[in-house]
CSV table of C-alpha atoms in Angstrom, one decimal:
chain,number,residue,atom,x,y,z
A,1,UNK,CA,-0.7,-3.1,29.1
A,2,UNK,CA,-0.7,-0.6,26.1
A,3,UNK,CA,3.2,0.3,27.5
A,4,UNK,CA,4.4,-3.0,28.2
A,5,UNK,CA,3.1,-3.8,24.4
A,6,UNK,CA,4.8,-0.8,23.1
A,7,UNK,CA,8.2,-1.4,25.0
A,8,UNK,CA,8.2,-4.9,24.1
A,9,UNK,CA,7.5,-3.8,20.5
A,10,UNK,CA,10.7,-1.3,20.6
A,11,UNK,CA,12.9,-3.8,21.7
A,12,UNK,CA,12.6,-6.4,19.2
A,13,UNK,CA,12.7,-3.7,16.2
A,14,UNK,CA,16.0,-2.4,17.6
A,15,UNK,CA,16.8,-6.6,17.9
A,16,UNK,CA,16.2,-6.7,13.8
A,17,UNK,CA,17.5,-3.4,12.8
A,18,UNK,CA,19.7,-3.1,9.6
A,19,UNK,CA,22.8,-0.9,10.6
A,20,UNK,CA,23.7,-1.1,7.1
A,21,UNK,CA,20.7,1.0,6.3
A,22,UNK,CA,20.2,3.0,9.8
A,23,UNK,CA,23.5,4.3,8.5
A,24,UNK,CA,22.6,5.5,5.1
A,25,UNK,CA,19.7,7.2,6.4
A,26,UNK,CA,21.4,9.3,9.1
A,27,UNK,CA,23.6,10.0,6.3
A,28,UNK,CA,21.0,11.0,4.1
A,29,UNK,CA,19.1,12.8,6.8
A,30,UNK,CA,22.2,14.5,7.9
A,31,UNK,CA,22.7,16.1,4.3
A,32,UNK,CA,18.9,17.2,4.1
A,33,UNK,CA,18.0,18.2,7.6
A,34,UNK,CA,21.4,20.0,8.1
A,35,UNK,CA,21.9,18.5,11.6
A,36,UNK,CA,24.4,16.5,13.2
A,37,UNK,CA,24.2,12.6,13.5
A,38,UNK,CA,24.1,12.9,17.4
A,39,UNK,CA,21.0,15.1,17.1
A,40,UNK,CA,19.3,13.2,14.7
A,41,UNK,CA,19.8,10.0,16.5
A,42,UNK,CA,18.6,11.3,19.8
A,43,UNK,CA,15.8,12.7,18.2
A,44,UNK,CA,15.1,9.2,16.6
A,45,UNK,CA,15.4,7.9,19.6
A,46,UNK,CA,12.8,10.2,21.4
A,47,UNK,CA,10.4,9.7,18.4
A,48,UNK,CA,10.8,6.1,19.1
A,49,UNK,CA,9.7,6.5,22.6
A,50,UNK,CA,6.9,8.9,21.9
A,51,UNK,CA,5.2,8.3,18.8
A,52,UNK,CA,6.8,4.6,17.9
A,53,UNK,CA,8.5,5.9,14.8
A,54,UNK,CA,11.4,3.9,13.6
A,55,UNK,CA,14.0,5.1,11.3
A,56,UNK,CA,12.1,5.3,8.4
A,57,UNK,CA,9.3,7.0,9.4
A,58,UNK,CA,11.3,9.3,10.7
A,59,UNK,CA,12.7,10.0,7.4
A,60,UNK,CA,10.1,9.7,5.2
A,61,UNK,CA,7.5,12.1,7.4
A,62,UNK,CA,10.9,14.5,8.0
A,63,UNK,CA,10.0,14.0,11.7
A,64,UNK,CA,13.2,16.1,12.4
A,65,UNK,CA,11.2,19.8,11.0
A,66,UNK,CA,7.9,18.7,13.0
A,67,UNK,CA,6.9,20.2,16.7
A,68,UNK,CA,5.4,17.5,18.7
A,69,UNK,CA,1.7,18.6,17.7
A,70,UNK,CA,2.8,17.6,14.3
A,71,UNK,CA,4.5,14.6,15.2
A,72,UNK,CA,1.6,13.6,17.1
A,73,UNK,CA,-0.3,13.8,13.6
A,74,UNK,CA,1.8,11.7,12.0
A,75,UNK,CA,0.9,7.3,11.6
A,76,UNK,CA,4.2,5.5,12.5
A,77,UNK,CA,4.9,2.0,12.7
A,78,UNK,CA,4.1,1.8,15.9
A,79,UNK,CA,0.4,3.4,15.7
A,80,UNK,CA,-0.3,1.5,12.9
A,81,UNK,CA,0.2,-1.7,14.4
A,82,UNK,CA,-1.7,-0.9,17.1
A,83,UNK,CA,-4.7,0.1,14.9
A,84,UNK,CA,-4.3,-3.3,13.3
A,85,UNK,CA,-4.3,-5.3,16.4
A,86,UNK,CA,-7.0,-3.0,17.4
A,87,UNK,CA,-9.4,-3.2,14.3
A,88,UNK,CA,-9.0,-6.6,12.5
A,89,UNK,CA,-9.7,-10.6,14.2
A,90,UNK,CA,-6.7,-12.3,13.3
A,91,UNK,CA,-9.3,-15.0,12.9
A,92,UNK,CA,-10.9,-13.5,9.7
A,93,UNK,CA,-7.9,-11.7,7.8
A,94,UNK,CA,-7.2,-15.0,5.6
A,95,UNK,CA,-9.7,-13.8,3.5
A,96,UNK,CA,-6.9,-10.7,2.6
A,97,UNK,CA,-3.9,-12.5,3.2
A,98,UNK,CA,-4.3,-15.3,0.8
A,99,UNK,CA,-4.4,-13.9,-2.7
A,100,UNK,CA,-7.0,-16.6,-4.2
A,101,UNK,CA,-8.8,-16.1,-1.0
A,102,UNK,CA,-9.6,-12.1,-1.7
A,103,UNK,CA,-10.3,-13.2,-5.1
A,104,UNK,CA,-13.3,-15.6,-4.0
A,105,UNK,CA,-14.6,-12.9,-1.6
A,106,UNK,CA,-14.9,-10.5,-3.6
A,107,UNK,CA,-15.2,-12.3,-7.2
A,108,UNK,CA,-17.9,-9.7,-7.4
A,109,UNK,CA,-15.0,-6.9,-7.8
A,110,UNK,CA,-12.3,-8.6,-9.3
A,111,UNK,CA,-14.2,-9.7,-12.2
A,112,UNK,CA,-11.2,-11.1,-14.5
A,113,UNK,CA,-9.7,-14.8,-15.4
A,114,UNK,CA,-7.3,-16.1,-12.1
A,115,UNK,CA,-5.6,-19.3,-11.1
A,116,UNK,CA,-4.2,-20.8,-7.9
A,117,UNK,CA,-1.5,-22.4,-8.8
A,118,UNK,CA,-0.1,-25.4,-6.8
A,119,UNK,CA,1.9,-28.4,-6.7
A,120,UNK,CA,-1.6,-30.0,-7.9
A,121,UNK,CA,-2.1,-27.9,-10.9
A,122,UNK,CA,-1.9,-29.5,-14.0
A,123,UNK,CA,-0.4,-28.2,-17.3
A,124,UNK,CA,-4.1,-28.7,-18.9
A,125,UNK,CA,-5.6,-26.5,-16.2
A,126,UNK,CA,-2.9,-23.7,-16.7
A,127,UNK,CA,-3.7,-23.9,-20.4
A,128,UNK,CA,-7.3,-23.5,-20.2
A,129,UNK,CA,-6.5,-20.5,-17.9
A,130,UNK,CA,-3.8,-19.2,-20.3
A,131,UNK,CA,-6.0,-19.2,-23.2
A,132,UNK,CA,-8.0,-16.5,-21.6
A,133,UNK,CA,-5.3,-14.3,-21.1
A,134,UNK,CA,-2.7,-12.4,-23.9
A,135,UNK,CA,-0.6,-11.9,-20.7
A,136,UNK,CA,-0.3,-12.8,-16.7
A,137,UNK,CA,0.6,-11.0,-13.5
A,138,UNK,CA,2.5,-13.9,-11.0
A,139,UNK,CA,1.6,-12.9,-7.7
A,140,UNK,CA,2.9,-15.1,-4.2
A,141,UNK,CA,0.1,-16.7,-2.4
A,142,UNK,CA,0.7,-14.3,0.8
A,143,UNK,CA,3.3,-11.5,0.7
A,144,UNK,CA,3.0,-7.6,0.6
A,145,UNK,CA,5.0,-4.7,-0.7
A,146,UNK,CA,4.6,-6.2,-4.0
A,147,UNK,CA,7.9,-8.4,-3.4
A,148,UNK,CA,7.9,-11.1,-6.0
A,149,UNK,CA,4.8,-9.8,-8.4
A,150,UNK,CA,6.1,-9.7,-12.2
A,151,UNK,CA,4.5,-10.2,-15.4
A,152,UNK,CA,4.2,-12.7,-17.8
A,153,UNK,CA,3.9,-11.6,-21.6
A,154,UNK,CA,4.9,-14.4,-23.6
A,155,UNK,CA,2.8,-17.4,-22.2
A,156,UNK,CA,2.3,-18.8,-25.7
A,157,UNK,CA,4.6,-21.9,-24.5
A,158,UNK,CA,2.8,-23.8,-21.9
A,159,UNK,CA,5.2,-25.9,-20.8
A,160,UNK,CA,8.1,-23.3,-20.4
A,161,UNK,CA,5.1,-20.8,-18.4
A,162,UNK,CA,4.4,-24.2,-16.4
A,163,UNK,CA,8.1,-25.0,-15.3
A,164,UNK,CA,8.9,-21.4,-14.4
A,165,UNK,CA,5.6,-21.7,-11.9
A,166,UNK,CA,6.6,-24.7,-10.4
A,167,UNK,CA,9.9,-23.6,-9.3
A,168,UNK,CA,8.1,-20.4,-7.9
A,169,UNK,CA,6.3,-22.5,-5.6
A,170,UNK,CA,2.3,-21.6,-4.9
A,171,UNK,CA,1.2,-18.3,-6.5
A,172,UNK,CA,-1.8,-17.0,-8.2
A,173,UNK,CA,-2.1,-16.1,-11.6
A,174,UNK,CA,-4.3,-13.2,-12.9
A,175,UNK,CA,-4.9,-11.8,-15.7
A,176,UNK,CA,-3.4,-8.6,-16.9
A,177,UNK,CA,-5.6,-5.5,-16.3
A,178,UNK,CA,-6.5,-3.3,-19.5
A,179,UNK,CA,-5.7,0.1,-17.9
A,180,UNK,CA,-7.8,3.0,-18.1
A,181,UNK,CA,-6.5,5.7,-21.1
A,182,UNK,CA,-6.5,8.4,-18.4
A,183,UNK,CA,-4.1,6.1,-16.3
A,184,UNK,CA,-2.4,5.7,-19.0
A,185,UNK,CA,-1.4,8.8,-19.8
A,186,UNK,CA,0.4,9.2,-16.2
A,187,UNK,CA,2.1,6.2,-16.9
A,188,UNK,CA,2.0,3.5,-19.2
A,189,UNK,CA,4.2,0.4,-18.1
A,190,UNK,CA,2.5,-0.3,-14.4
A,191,UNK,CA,-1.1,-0.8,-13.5
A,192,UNK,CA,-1.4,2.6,-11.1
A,193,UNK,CA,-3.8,1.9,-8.8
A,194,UNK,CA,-6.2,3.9,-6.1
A,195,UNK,CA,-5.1,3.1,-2.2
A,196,UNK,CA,-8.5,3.9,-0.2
A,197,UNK,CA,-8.7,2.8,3.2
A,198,UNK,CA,-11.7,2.3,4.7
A,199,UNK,CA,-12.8,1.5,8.8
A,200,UNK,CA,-15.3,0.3,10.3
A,201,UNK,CA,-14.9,2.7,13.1
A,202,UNK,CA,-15.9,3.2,17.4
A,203,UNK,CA,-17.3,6.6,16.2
A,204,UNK,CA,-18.2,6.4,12.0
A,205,UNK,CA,-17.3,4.0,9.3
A,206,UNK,CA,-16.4,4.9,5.9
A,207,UNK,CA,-13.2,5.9,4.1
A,208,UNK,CA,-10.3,7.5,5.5
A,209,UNK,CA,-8.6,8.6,2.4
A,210,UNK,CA,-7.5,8.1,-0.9
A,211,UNK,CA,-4.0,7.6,-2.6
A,212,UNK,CA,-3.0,7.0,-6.1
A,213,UNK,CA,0.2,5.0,-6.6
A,214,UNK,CA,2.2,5.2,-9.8
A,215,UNK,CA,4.9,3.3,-11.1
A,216,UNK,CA,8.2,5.0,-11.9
A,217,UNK,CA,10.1,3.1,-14.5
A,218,UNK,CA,9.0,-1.0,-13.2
A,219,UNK,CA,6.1,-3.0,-14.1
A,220,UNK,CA,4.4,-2.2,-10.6
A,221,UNK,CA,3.1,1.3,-8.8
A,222,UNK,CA,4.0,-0.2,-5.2
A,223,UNK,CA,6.5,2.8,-3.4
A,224,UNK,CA,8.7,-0.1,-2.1
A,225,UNK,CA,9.8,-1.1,-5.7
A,226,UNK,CA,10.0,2.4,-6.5
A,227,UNK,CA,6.9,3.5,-7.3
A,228,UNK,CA,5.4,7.1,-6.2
A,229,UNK,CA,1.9,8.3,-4.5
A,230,UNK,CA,-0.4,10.9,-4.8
A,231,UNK,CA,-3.2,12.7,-2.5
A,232,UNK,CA,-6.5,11.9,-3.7
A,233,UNK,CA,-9.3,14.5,-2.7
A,234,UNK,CA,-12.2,11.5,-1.6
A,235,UNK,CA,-15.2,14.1,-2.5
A,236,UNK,CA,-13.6,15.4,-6.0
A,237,UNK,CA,-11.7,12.3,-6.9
A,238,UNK,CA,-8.8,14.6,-7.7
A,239,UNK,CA,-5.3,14.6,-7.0
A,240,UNK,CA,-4.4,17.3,-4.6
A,241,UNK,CA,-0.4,17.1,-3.8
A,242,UNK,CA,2.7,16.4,-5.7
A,243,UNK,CA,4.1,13.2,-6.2
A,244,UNK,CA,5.8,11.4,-3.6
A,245,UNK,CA,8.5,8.4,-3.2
A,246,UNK,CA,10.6,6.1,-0.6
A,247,UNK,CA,13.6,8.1,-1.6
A,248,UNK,CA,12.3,11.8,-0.7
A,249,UNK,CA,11.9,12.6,-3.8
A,250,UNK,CA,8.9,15.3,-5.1
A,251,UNK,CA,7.5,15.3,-8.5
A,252,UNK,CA,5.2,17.7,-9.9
A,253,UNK,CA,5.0,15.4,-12.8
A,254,UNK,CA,5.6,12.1,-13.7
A,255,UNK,CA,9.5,12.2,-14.7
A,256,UNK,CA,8.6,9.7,-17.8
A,257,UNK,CA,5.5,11.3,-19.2
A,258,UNK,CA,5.6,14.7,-18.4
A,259,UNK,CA,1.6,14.3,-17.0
A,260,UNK,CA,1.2,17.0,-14.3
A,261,UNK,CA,-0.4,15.6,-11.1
A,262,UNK,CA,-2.0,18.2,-9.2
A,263,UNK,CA,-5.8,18.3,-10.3
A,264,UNK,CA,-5.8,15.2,-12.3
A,265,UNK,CA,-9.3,13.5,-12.4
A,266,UNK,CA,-9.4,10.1,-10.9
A,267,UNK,CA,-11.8,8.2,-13.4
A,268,UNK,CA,-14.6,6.3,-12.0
A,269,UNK,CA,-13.9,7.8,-8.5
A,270,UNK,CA,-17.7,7.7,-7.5
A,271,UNK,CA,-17.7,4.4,-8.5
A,272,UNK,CA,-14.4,3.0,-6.8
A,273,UNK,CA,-15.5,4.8,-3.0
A,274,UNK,CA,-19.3,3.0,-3.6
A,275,UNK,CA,-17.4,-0.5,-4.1
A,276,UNK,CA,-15.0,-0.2,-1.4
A,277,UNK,CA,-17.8,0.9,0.7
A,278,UNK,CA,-19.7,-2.0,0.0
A,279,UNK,CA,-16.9,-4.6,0.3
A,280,UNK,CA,-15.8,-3.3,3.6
A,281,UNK,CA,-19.3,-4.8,4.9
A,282,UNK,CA,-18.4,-8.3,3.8
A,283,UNK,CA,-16.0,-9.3,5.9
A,284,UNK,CA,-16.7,-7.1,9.3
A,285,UNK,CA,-14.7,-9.0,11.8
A,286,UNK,CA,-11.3,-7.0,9.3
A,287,UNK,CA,-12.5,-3.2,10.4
A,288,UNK,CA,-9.3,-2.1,8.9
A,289,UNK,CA,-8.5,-2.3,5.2
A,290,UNK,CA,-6.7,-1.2,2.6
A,291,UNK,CA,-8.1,-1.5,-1.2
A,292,UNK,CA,-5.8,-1.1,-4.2
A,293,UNK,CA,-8.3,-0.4,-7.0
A,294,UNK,CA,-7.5,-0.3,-10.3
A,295,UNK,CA,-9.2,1.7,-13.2
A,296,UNK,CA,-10.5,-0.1,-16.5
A,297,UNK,CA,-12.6,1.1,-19.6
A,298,UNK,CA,-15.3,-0.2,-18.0
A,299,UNK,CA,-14.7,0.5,-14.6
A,300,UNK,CA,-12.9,-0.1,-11.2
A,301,UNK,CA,-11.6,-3.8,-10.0
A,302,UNK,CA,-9.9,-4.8,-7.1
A,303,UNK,CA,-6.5,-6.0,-6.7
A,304,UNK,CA,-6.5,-6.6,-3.7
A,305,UNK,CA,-6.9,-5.9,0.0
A,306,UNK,CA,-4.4,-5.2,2.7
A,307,UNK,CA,-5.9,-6.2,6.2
A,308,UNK,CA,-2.3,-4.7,7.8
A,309,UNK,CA,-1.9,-1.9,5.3
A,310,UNK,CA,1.1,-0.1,5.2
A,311,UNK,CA,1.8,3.1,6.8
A,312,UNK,CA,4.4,4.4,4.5
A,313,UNK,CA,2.0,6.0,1.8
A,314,UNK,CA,0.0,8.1,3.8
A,315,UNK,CA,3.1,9.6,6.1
A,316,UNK,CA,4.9,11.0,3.1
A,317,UNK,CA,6.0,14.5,4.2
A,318,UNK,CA,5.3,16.3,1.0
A,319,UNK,CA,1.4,15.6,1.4
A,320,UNK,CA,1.3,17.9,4.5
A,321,UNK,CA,2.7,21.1,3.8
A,322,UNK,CA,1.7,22.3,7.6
A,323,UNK,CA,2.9,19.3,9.1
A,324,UNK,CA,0.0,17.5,9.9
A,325,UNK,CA,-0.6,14.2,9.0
A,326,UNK,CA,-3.0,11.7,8.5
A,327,UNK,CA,-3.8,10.7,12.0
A,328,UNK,CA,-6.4,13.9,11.8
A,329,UNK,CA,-8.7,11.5,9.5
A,330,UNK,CA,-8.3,8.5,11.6
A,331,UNK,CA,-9.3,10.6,14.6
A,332,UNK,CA,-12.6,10.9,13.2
A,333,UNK,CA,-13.7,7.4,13.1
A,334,UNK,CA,-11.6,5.7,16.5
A,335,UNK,CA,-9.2,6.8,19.1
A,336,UNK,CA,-5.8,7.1,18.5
């Protein structure tokens, strides 16, 4: 059955591939790995069959320089997917899926001013809201990868802030975070915020690791609008690895600030692994989840929750100088 899943799987990503893009990445892959294209895409193609790595996470875990212990090590699409399927009751995963959802759940964490904003929303409802606020974060209602988030600074006109809503469609509005000074220091003009993903495993439960995720010029940290990731250490709360981006590229620190990244303290990180720990109790049907956390004065809050996290931080290939990857941690709490 597994097989037949995976086959079926392979076949309709090679149905919506982007050739446009498949080609820039052999190029790019060509020029880094020193191969030829034929080599590479063979060797796409067998990690496609193997491991159910598509394109991308064959470039971004530089599958071409691993032996097939290594690759074996490495979370593709493919595994992830299945751990999803696996782990969370597509029954249950509204409660992460729709924004104003997670905020209800888990009101407890989130702690901060948020609207759901509708058709049915007045204007005197957003300017109660607004009143609370000196700015907004306009997220979609469902939606990942950080695709459509952007902030809101001037809201002082109600009725300009309630037209530009309304031809958004349904969102929720939150409240802008008052970052930590530590996080601050890494970077200023994003909210950087802690990835931990937690499972409630066949063998364990608990937290599988820890990322921090940085922005790199934009108003969000997310790696696909060109934000950057760190290893976090989940005992120290430290970051133990370079930086890290979409694009291959390797920072040792922040290109903006100058803030060196290796053995930077995570503030609060005691704090951050008790609350994900807790939350990951409330809704147990979703085994599977991926916290962003982000780091105030007076402590962690959650962003949100991913219940089909993405595999693309925690394959990065500068995170795993010997070449094995994070599959080692996930070992340790189910099969895979």
């Amino acid at each position: 059955m597994y097989k037949m899943k995976k086959l079926s799987f392979l076949i309709s990503r090679a149905l919506k591939m982007d050739r446009q893009k498949l080609k820039n990445t052999l190029e790019y892959l060509q020029k880094k790995s020193g191969r030829s294209k034929i080599w590479l895409i063979q060797d796409m193609l067998k990690c496609s069959v193997l491991y159910g790595a598509g394109y991308t996470d064959y470039k971004i875990a530089e599958m071409y320089r691993l032996n097939s212990a290594q690759r074996k090590s490495t979370i593709t699409r493919g595994i992830s997917n299945d751990i999803v399927r696996r782990m969370n009751d597509k029954a249950h995963t509204h409660f992460f899926d729709d924004k104003s959802e997670f905020d209800s759940k888990f009101s407890r964490w989130v702690d901060r001013p948020w609207l759901r904003f509708d058709q049915n929303t007045t204007k005197e409802e957003l300017q109660s809201f607004l009143s609370k606020c000196s700015s907004i974060f306009v997220k979609p209602l469902e939606g990942s990868s950080g695709v459509g988030v952007h902030k809101l600074k001037n809201i002082s006109d109600t009725e300009s802030v309630y037209k530009h809503l309304k031809a958004l469609g349904d969102s929720i509005l939150e409240q802008t975070v008052v970052q930590h000074e530590a996080l601050n220091r890494l970077y200023p003009g994003s909210v950087n915020t802690v990835r931990v993903a937690t499972l409630l495993g066949d063998k364990q439960k608990g937290m599988v690791y820890a990322f921090l995720r940085i922005g790199n010029g934009g108003e969000v940290d997310n790696v696909d609008c060109g934000g950057m990731a760190c290893r976090v250490d989940i005992d120290s709360g430290c970051i133990t690895t370079p930086a890290a981006d979409k694009q291959g590229r390797v920072f040792d620190e922040h290109p903006i600030t100058g803030t060196y990244f290796e053995g930077f303290e995570i503030p609060y990180f005691k704090e951050i692994k008790q609350m994900c720990l807790e939350a990951m109790e409330i809704v147990p049907e979703v085994r599977y989840v991926a916290w962003d956390v982000c780091i105030t004065p007076d402590g962690p809050r959650f962003i949100e929750g991913n219940s089909f996290p993405s595999h693309a931080v925690p394959q990065f290939a500068a995170h795993y100088k010997d070449g094995i990857g994070i599959l080692t941690e996930f070992r340790k709490f189910i099969d895979c």
